[in-house]
PDB file of C-alpha atoms in Angstrom:
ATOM      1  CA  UNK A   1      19.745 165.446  67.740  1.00  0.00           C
ATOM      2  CA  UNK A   2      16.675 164.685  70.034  1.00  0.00           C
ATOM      3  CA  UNK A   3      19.121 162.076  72.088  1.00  0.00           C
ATOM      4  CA  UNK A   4      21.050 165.299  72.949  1.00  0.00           C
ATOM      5  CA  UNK A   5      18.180 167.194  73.804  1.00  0.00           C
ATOM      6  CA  UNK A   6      17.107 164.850  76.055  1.00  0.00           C
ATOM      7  CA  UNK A   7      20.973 164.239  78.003  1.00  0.00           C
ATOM      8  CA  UNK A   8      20.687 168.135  78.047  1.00  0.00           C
ATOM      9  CA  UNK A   9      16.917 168.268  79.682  1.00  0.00           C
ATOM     10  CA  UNK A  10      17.731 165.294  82.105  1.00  0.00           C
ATOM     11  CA  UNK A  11      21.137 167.496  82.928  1.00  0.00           C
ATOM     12  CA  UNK A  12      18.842 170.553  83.864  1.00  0.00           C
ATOM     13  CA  UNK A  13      16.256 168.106  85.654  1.00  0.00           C
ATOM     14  CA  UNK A  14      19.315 166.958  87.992  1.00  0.00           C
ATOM     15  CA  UNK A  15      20.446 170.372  88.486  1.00  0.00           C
ATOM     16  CA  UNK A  16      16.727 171.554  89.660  1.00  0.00           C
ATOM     17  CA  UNK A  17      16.747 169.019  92.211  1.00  0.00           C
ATOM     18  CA  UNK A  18      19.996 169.793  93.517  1.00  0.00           C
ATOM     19  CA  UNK A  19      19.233 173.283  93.732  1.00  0.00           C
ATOM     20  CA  UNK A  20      15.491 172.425  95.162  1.00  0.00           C
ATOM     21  CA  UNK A  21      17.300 170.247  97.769  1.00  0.00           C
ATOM     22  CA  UNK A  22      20.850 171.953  99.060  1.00  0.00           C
ATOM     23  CA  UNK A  23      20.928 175.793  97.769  1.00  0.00           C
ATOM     24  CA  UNK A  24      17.032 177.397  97.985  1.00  0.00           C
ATOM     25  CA  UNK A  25      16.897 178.740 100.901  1.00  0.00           C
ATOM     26  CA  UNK A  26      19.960 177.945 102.611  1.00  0.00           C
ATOM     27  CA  UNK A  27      22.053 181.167 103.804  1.00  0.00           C
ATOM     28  CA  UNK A  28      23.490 181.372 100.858  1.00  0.00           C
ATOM     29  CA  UNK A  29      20.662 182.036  98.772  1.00  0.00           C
ATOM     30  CA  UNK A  30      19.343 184.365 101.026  1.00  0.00           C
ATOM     31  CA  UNK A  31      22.217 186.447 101.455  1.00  0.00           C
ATOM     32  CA  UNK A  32      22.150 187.138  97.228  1.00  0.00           C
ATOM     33  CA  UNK A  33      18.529 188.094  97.824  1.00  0.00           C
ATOM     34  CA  UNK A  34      19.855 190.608 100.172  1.00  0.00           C
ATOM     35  CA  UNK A  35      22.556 191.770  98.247  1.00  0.00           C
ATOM     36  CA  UNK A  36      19.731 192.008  95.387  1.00  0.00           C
ATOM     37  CA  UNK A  37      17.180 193.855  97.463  1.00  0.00           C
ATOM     38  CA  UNK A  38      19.610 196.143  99.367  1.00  0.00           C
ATOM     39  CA  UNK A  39      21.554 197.018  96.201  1.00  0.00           C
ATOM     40  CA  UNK A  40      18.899 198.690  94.250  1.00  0.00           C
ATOM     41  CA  UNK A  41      17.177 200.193  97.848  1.00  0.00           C
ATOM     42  CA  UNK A  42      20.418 201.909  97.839  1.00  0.00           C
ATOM     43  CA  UNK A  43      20.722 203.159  94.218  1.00  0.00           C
ATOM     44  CA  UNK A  44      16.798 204.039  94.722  1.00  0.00           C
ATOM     45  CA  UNK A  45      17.729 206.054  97.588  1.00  0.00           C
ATOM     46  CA  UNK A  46      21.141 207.884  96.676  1.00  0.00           C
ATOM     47  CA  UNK A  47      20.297 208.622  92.642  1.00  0.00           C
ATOM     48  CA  UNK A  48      19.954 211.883  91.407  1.00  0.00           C
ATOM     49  CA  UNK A  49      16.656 212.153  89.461  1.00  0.00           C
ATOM     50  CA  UNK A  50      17.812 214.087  87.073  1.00  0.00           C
ATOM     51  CA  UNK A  51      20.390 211.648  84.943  1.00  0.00           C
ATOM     52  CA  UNK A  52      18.301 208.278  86.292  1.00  0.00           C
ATOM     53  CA  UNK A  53      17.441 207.579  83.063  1.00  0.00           C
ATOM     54  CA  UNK A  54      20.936 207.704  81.568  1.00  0.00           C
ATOM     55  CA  UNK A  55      22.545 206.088  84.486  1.00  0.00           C
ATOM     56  CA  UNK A  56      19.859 203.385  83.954  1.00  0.00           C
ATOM     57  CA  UNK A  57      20.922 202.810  80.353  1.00  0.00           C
ATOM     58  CA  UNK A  58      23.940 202.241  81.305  1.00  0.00           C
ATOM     59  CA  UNK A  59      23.087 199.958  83.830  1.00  0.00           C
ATOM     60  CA  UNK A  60      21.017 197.491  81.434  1.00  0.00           C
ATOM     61  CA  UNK A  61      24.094 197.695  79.384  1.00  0.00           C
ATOM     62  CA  UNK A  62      25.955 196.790  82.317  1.00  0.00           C
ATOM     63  CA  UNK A  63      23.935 193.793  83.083  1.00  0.00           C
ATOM     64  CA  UNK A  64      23.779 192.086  79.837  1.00  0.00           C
ATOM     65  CA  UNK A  65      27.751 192.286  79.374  1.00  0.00           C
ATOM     66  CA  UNK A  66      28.018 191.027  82.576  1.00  0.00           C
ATOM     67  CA  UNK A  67      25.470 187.944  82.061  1.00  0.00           C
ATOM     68  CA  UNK A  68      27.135 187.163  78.991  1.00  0.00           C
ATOM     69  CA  UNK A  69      30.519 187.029  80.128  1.00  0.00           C
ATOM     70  CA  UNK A  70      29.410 184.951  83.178  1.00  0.00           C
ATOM     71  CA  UNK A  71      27.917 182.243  80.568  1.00  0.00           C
ATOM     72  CA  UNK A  72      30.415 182.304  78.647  1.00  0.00           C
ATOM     73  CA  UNK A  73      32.699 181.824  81.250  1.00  0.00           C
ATOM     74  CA  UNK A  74      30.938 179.246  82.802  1.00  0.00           C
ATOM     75  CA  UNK A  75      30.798 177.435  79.083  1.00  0.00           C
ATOM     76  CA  UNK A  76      33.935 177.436  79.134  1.00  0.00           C
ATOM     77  CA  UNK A  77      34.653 175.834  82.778  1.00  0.00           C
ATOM     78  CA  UNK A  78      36.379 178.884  83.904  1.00  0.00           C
ATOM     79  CA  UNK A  79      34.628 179.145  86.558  1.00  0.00           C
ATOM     80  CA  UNK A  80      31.251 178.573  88.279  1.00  0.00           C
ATOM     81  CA  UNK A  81      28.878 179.058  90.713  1.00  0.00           C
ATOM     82  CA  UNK A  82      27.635 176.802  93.437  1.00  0.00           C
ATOM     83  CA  UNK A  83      24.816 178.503  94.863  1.00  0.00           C
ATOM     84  CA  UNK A  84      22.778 179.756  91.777  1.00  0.00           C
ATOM     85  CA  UNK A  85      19.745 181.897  92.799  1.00  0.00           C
ATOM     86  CA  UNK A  86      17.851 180.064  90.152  1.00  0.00           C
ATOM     87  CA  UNK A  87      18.719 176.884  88.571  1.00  0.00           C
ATOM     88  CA  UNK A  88      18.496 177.663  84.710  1.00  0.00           C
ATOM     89  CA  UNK A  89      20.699 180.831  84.667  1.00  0.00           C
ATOM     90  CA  UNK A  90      24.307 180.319  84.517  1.00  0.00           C
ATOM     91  CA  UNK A  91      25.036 183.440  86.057  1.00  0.00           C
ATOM     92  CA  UNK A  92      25.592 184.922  89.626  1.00  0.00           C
ATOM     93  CA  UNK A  93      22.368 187.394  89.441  1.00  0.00           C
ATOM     94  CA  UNK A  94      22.995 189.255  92.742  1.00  0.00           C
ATOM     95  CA  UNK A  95      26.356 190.256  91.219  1.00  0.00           C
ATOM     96  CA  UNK A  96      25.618 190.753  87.160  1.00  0.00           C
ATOM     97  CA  UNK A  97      22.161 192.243  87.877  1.00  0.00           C
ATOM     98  CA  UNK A  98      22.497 194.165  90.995  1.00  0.00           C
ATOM     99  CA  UNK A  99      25.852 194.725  92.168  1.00  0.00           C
ATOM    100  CA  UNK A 100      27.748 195.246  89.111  1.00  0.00           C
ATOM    101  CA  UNK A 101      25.572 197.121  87.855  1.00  0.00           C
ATOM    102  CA  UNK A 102      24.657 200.057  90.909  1.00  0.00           C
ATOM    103  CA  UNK A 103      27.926 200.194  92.077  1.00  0.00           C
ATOM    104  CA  UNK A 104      29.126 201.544  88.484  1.00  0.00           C
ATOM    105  CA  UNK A 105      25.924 203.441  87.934  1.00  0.00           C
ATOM    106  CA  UNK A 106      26.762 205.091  91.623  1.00  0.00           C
ATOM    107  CA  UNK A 107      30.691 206.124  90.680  1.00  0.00           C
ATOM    108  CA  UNK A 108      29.639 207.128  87.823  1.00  0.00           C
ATOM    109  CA  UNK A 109      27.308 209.176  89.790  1.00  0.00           C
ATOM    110  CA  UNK A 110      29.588 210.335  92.749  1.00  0.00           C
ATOM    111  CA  UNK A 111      32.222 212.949  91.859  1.00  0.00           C
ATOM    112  CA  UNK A 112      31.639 213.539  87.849  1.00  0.00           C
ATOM    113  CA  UNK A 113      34.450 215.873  87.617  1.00  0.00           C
ATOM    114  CA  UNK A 114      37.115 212.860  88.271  1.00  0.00           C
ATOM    115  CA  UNK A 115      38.429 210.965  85.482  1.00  0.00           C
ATOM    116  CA  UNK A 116      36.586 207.812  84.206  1.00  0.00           C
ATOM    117  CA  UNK A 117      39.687 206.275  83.971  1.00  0.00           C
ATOM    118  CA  UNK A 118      40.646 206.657  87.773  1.00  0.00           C
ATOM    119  CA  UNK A 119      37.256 205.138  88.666  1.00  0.00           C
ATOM    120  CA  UNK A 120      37.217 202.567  86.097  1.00  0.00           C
ATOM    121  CA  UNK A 121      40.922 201.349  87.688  1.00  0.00           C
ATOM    122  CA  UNK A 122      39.585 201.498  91.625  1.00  0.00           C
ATOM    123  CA  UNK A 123      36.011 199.465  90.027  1.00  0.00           C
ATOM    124  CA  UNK A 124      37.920 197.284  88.702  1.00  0.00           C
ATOM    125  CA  UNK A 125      40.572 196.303  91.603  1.00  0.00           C
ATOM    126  CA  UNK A 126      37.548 196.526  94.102  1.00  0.00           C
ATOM    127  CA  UNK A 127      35.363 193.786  91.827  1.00  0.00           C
ATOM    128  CA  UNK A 128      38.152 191.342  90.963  1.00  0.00           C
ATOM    129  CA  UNK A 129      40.330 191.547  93.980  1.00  0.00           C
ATOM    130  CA  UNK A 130      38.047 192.152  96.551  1.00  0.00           C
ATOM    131  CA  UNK A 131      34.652 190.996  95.352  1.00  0.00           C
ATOM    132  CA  UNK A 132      35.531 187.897  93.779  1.00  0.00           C
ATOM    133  CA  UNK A 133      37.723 186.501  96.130  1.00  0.00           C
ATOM    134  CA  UNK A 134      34.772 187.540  98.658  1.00  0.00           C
ATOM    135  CA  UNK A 135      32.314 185.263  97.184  1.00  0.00           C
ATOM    136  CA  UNK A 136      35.039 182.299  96.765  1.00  0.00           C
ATOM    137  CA  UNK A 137      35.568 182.786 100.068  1.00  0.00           C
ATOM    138  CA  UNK A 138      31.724 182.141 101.208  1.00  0.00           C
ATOM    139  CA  UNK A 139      31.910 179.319  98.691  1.00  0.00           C
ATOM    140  CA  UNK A 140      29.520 180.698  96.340  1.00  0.00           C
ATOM    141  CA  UNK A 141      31.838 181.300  93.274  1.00  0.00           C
ATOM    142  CA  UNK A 142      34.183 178.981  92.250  1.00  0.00           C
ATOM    143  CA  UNK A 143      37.119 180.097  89.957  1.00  0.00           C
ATOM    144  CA  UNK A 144      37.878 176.605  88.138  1.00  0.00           C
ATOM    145  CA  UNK A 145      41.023 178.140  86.404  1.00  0.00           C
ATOM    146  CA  UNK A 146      40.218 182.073  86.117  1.00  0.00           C
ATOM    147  CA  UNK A 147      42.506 184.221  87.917  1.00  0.00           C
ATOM    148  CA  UNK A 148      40.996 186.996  89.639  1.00  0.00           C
ATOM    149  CA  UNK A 149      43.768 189.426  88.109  1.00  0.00           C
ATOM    150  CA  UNK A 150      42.557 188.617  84.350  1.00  0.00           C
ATOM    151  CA  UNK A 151      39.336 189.548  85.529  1.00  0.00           C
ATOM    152  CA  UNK A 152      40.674 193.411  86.255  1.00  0.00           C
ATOM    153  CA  UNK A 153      40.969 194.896  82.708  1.00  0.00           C
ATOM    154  CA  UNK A 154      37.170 193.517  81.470  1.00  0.00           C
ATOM    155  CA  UNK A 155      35.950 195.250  84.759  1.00  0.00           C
ATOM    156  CA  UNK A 156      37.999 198.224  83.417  1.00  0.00           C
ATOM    157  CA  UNK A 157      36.688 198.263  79.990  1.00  0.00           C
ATOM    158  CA  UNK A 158      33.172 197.379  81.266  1.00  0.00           C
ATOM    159  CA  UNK A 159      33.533 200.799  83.965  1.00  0.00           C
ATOM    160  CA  UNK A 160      34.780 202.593  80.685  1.00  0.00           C
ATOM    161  CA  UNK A 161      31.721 201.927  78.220  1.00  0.00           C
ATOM    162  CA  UNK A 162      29.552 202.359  80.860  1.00  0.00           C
ATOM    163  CA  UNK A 163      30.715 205.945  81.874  1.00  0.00           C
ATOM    164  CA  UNK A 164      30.586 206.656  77.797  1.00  0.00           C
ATOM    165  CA  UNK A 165      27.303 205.670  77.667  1.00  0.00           C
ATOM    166  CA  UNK A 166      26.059 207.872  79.971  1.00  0.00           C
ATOM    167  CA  UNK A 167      27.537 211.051  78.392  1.00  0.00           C
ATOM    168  CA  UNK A 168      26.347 210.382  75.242  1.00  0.00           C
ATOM    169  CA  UNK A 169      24.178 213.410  73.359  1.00  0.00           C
ATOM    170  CA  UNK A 170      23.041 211.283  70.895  1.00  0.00           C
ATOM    171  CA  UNK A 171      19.649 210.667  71.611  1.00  0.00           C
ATOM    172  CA  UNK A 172      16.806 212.519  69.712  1.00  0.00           C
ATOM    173  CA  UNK A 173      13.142 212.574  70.262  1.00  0.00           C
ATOM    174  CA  UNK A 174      11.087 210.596  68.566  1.00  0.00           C
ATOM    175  CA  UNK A 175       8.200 211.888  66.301  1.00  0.00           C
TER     176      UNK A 175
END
């Protein structure tokens, strides 16, 4: 058991160096930091203050489903990401934190009175077949075997919860 432990912490020791050495602080890194920064100045600046707080529930939702599917993904060699903005998360954090998760909380935002569906379809074809094949492009994502078009229904379903979540009348104070 501890001879595994100790492949796995001389694996992440390896990585850290890498990272230290070709992807912190190239261009790379600094554009996610952008996208990070920029994409919640935005949803600071365009949110309506009255359903923040449920738009922001969905949102954390948002970002954990999104995390876990990228490490999960990434388990499974489906895909992966070459310019991490930190070495111990396996996940593209300008995307699964930021991105993902204000440009949902902002359609779900914009026009109320269209159907969830509609916007869940044009989230989902913007994400998988524009986004993703905009970060392989840069070379930051690297779809090993994943297919950007299998990606398009879990962006769906993700845009679908998401909007549920937010018109839930569940909550109740509590006392």
């Amino acid at each position: 058991m501890y001879k595994g432990l100790n492949l796995i912490n001389q694996g992440y020791e390896t990585r850290f160096k890498i990272w230290q050495e070709e992807v912190l602080f190239s261009w790379r890194w600094w554009f996610g930091m952008c996208l990070s920064i920029l994409s919640w100045i935005i949803w600071f600046l365009i949110r309506r203050g009255n359903s923040s707080d449920r738009l922001f529930y969905s949102g954390l939702f948002i970002m954990f489903v999104s995390v876990s599917f990228d490490a999960i993904g990434m388990q499974l060699k489906a895909w992966h990401y070459i310019y991490p903005m930190f070495p111990v998360l396996p996940a593209y954090l300008p995307f699964d934190l930021c991105i993902m998760p204000v440009s949902i909380m902002i359609l779900i935002q914009v026009k109320p009175q269209i159907k969830p569906t509609y916007k869940g379809v044009i989230f989902a074809f913007f994400a998988s077949f524009v986004g993703e094949p905009f970060f392989h492009l840069l070379d930051i994502y690297d779809p090993i075997y994943w297919k950007h078009y299998y990606s398009f229904p879990i962006y769906f379903v993700i845009y679908l919860v998401a909007d549920k979540l937010t018109k839930r009348n569940d909550f109740t104070l509590l006392s």
